[in-house]
Coordinates of C-alpha atoms in Angstrom, one line a residue:
Chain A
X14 CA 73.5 4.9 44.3
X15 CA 71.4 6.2 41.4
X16 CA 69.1 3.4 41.5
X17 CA 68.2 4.2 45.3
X18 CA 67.3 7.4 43.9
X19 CA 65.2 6.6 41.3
X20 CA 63.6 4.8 43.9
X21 CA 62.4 7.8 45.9
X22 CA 59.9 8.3 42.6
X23 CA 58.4 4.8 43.1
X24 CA 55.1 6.3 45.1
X25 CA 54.7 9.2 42.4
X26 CA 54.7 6.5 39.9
X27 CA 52.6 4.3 42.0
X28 CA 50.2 8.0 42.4
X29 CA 50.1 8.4 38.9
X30 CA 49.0 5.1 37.7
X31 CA 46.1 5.4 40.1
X32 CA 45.1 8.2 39.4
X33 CA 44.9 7.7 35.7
X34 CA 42.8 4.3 36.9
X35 CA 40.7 6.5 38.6
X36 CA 40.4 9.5 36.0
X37 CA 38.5 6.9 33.7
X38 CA 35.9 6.4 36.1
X39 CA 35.5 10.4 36.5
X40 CA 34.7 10.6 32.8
X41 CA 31.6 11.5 31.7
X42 CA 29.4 9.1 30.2
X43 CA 31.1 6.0 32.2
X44 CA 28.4 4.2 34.4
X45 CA 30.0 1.6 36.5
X46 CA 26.5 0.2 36.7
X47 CA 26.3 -1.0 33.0
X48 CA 27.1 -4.4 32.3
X49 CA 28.5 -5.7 29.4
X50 CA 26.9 -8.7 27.6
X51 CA 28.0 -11.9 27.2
X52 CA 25.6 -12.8 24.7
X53 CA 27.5 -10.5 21.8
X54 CA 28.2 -12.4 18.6
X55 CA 26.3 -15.4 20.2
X56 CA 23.3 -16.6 18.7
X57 CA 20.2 -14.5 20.2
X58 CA 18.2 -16.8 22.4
X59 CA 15.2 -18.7 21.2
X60 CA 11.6 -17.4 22.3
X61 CA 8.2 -18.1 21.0
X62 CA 5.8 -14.9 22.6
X63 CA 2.0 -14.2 22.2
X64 CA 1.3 -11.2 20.6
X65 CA 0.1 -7.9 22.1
X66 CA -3.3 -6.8 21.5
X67 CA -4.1 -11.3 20.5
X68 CA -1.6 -10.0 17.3
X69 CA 0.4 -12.5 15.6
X70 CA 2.8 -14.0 17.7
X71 CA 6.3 -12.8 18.0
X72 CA 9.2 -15.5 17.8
X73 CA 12.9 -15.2 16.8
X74 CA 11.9 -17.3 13.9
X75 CA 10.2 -14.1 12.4
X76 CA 13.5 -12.2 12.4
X77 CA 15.3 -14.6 9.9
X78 CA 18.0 -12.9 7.7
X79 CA 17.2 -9.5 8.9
X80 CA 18.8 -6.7 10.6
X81 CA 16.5 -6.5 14.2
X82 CA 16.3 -4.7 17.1
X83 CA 14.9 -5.9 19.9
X84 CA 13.8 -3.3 22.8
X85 CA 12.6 -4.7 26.1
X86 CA 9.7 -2.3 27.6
X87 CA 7.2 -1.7 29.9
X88 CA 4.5 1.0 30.4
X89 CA 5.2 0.8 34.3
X90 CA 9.0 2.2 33.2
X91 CA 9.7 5.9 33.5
X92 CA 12.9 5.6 30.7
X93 CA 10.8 3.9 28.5
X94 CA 8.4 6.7 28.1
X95 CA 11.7 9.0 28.0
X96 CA 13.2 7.2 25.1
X97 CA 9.6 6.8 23.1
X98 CA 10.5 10.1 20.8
X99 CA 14.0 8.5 19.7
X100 CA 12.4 4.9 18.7
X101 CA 9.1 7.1 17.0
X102 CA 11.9 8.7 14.9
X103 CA 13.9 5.9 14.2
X104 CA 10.8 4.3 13.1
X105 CA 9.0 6.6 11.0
X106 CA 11.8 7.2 9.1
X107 CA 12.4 3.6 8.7
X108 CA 15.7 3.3 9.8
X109 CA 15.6 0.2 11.9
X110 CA 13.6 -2.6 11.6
X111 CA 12.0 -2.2 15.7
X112 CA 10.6 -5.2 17.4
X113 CA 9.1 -4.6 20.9
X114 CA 8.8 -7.4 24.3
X115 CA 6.8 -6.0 27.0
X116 CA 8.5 -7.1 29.9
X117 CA 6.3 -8.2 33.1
X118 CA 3.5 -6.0 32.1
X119 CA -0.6 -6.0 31.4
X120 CA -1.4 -6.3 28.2
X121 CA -3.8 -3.5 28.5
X122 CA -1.6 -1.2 30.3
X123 CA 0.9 -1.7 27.8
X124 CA -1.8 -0.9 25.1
X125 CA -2.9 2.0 27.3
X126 CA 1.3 3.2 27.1
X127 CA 1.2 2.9 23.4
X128 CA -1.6 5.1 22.8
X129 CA -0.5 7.7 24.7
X130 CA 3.2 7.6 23.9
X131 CA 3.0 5.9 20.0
X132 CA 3.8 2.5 18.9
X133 CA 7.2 2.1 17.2
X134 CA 7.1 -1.5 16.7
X135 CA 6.7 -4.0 13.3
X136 CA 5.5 -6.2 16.1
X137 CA 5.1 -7.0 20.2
X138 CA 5.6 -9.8 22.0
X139 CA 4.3 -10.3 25.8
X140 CA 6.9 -11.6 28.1
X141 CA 4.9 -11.6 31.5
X142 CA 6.9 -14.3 32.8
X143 CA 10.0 -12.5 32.1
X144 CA 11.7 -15.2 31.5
X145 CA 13.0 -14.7 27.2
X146 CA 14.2 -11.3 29.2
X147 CA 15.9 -13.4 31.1
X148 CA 17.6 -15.3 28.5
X149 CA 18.4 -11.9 26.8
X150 CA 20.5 -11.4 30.3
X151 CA 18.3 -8.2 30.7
X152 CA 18.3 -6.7 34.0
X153 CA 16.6 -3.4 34.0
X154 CA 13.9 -2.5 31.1
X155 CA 14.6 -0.6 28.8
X156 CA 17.3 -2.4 26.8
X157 CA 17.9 -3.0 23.5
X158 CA 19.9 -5.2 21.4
X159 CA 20.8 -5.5 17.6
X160 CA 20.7 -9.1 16.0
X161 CA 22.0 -9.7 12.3
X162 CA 20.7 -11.7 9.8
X163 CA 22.5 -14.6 10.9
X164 CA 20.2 -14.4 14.2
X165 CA 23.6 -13.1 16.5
X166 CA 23.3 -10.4 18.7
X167 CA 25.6 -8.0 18.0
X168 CA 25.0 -4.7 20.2
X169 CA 23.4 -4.3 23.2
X170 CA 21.9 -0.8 25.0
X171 CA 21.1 -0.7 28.7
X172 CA 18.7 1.9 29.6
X173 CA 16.7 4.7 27.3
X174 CA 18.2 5.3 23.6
X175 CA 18.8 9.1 23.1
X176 CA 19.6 10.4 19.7
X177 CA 23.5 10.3 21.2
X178 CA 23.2 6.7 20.5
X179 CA 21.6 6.2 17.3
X180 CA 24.0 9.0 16.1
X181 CA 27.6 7.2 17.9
X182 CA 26.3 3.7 18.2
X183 CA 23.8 2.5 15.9
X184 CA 24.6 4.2 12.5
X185 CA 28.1 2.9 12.6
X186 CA 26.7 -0.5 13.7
X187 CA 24.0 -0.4 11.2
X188 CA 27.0 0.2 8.4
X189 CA 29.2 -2.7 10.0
X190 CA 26.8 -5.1 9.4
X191 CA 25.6 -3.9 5.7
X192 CA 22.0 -2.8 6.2
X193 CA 21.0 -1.6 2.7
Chain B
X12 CA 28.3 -9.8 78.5
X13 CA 25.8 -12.7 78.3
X14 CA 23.0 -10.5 77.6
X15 CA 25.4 -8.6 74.3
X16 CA 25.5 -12.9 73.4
X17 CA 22.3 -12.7 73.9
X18 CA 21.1 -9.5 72.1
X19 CA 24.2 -10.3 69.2
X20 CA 22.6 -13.7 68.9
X21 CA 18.9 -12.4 68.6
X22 CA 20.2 -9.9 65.5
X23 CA 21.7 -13.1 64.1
X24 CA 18.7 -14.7 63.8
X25 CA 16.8 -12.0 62.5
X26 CA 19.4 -11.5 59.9
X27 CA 18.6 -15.2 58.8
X28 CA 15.0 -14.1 59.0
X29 CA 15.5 -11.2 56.7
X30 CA 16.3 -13.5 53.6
X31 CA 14.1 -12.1 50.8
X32 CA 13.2 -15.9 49.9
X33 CA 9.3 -15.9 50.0
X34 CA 7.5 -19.2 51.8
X35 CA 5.7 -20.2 48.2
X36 CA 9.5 -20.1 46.6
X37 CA 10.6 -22.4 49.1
X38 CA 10.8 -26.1 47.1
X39 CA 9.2 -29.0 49.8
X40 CA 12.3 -31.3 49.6
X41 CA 14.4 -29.3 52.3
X42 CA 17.9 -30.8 51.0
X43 CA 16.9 -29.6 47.5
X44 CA 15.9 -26.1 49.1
X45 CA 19.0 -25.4 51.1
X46 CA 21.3 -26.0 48.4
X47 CA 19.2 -23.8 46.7
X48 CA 19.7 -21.1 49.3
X49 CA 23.6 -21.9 49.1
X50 CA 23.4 -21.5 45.3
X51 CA 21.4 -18.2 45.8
X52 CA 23.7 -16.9 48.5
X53 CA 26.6 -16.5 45.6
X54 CA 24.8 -14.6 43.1
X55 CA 24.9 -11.2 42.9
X56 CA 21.7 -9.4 42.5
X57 CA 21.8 -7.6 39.0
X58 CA 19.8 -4.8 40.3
X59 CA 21.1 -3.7 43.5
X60 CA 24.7 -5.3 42.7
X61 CA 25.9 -5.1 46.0
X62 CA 23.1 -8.4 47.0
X63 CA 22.2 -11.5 47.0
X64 CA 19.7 -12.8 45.1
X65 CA 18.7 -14.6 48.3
X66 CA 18.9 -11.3 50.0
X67 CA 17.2 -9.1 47.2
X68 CA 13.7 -8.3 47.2
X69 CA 14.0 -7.4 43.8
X70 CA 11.9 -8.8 40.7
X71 CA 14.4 -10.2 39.0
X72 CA 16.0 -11.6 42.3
X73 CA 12.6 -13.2 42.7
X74 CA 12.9 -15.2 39.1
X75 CA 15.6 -16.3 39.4
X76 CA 15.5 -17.7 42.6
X77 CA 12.3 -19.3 41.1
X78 CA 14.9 -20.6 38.2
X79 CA 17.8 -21.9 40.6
X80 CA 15.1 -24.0 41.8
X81 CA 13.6 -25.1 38.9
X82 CA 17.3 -25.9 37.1
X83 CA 17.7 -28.0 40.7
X84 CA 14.3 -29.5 40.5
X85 CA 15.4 -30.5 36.8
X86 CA 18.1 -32.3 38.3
X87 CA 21.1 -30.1 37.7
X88 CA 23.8 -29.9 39.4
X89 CA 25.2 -26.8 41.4
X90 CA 27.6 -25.8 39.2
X91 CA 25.1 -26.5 36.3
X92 CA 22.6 -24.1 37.8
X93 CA 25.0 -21.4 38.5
X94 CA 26.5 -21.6 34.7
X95 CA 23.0 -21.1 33.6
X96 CA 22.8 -17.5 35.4
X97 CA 26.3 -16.6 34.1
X98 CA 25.4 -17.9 30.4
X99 CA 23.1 -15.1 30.5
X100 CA 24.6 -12.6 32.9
X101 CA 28.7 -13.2 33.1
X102 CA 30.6 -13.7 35.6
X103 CA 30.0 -10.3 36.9
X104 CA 26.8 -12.1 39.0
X105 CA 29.1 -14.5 41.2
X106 CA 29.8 -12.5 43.8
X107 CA 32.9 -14.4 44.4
X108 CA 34.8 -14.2 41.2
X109 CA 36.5 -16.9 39.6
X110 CA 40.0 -17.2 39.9
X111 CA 41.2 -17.0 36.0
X112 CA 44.1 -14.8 33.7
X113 CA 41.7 -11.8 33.9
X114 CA 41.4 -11.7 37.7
X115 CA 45.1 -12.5 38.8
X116 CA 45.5 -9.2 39.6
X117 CA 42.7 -8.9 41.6
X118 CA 43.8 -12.5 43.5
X119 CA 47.0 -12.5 44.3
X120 CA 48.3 -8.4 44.2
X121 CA 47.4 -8.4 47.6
X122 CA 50.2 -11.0 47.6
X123 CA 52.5 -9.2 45.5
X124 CA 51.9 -5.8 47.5
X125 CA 53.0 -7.6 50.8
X126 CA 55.7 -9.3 49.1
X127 CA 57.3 -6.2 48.6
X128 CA 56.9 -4.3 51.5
X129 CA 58.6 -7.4 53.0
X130 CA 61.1 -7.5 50.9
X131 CA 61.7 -3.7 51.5
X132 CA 62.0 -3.9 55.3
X133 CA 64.4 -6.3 54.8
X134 CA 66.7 -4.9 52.6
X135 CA 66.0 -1.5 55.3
X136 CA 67.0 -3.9 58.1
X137 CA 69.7 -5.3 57.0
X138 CA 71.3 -2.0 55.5
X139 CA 70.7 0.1 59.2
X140 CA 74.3 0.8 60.6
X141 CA 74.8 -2.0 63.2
X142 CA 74.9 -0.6 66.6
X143 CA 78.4 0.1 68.0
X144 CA 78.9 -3.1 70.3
X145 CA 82.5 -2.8 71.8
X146 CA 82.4 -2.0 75.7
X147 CA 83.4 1.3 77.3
X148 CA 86.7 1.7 78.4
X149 CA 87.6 3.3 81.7
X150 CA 88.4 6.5 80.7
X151 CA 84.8 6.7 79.2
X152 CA 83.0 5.0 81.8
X153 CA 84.4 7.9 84.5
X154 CA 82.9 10.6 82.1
X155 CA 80.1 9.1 81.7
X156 CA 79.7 8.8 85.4
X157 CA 80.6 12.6 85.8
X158 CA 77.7 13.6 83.8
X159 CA 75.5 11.3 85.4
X160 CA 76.5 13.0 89.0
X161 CA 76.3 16.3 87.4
X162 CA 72.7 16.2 86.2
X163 CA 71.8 15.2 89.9

């Protein structure tokens, strides 16, 4: 008769486990919004991008045995102009190696946005198709993602990079993969 | 009630009509454009998530609606159109997920859950005292009577 008992506890137990399922989504920081990539630890996608400003021309081929990040902006993008102080720092003092794609943008607004808000980047490439975004399996600017110097992405951001990040999330990375 | 048909079938329509697919997306061939539409119809919207990209007006709906019908145009099948959305974005854009280890759960608990609640109202059913079956005899019957005539 025991078991018949221990039965009786089957919808606390039941309870519990849901809750617990459901405490995970109360924490902060989760956004059930964010998707994961697929693309981690598969080679970065191939693009070949004018320049900003009739620069040289921005292609994956550039990034060849080098630790890169790649972040996806846009001056029509509110984030982007919130996360502008974390990529000036991370830039001035030479932390990352910064590569910018304005996504679906003029070229002159985007020139305009970098004058006002500083220009982080080694170097810009236009996507105004939006289609190497696309390849990236970006769906909301801004994003950035980390490719190693075997040309894999490795790390992926959605949305603006606060000093949080570079503190839990791309120091550690930036040590996983051996950047001197 | 012909004129709810009538109204319900009216809101139908517009429903169709309220397909985010633009008239210079459209491909000429209309074969080529309604499987298009069907391809459309099972992929979810990144940005609003709970869309269709055939139902989303936004950007990135728009592209790749323009892809679907380029990969189509290309001469890809279905299934190679819609694995070259979830190359990029998973399998988080089908809005009707595959059916695979990681999803089992989500497929067939359902199942499970009914399962058990079946098997639990049978083991309830078939442990419930049966219900005493043997007729009255006559010393019973008149007392039974008795009370009967003494509630009237």
């Amino acid at each position: 008769m025991t078991w018949r008992r221990a039965l009786y506890f089957l919808p606390l137990v039941a309870f519990l486990a849901l809750a617990a399922y459901f405490l995970r989504g109360l924490a902060p920081g989760y956004d059930p919004q964010v998707l994961p990539s697929v693309l981690i630890d598969k080679p970065a996608p191939t693009f070949d991008l004018a320049g900003l400003k009739s620069a040289t021309p921005l292609t994956n081929r550039d990034f060849a045995g080098e630790i890169v990040f790649v972040n996806f902006f846009a001056s029509w993008c509110a984030p982007c102009r919130g996360e502008s102080p974390v990529l000036m720092d991370l830039s001035r003092r030479n932390v990352i190696q910064l590569y910018g794609i304005d996504y679906k943008d003029k070229p002159e607004d985007a020139i305009k946005f970098l004058q006002e808000f500083g220009d982080p980047y080694r170097r810009i490439g236009v996507d105004e198709s939006g289609r190497t975004a696309i390849n990236f399996g970006v769906y909301g600017v801004p994003e950035t993602y980390a490719i190693d110097r075997a040309g894999r992405i490795r790390w992926r951001h959605v949305g603006p990079l606060t000093t949080q990040v570079v503190q839990t999330e791309i120091m550690p990375l930036l040590k996983r993969l051996g950047a001197s | 009630m012909i004129r709810v048909l009538a109204a319900a079938a009216i809101l139908l329509g517009l429903a169709h009509a309220a397909l985010a697919v633009e008239p210079s997306e459209m491909l000429p061939d209309p074969k080529l454009e309604m499987r298009a539409e069907a391809i459309g119809k099972q992929l979810r919207c990144l940005v609003c998530q709970n869309e269709s990209i055939e139902d989303s007006g936004a950007d990135l709906a728009h592209d790749l609606r323009v892809i679907i019908r380029d990969r189509l145009k290309a001469g890809d099948t279905d299934a190679q159109a819609i694995k070259y959305v979830v190359d990029r974005y998973g399998d988080f854009v089908l809005l009707k997920p595959p059916v695979e280890p990681a999803t089992y759960l989500l497929w067939f608990s359902p199942f499970a859950i009914l399962a058990i609640g079946a098997a639990g109202a049978w083991l309830y059913i078939r442990r419930r005292p049966a219900p005493p079956d043997e007729p009255l005899d006559l010393n019973q019957r008149r007392k039974l009577e008795r009370l009967l005539l003494d509630d009237q």
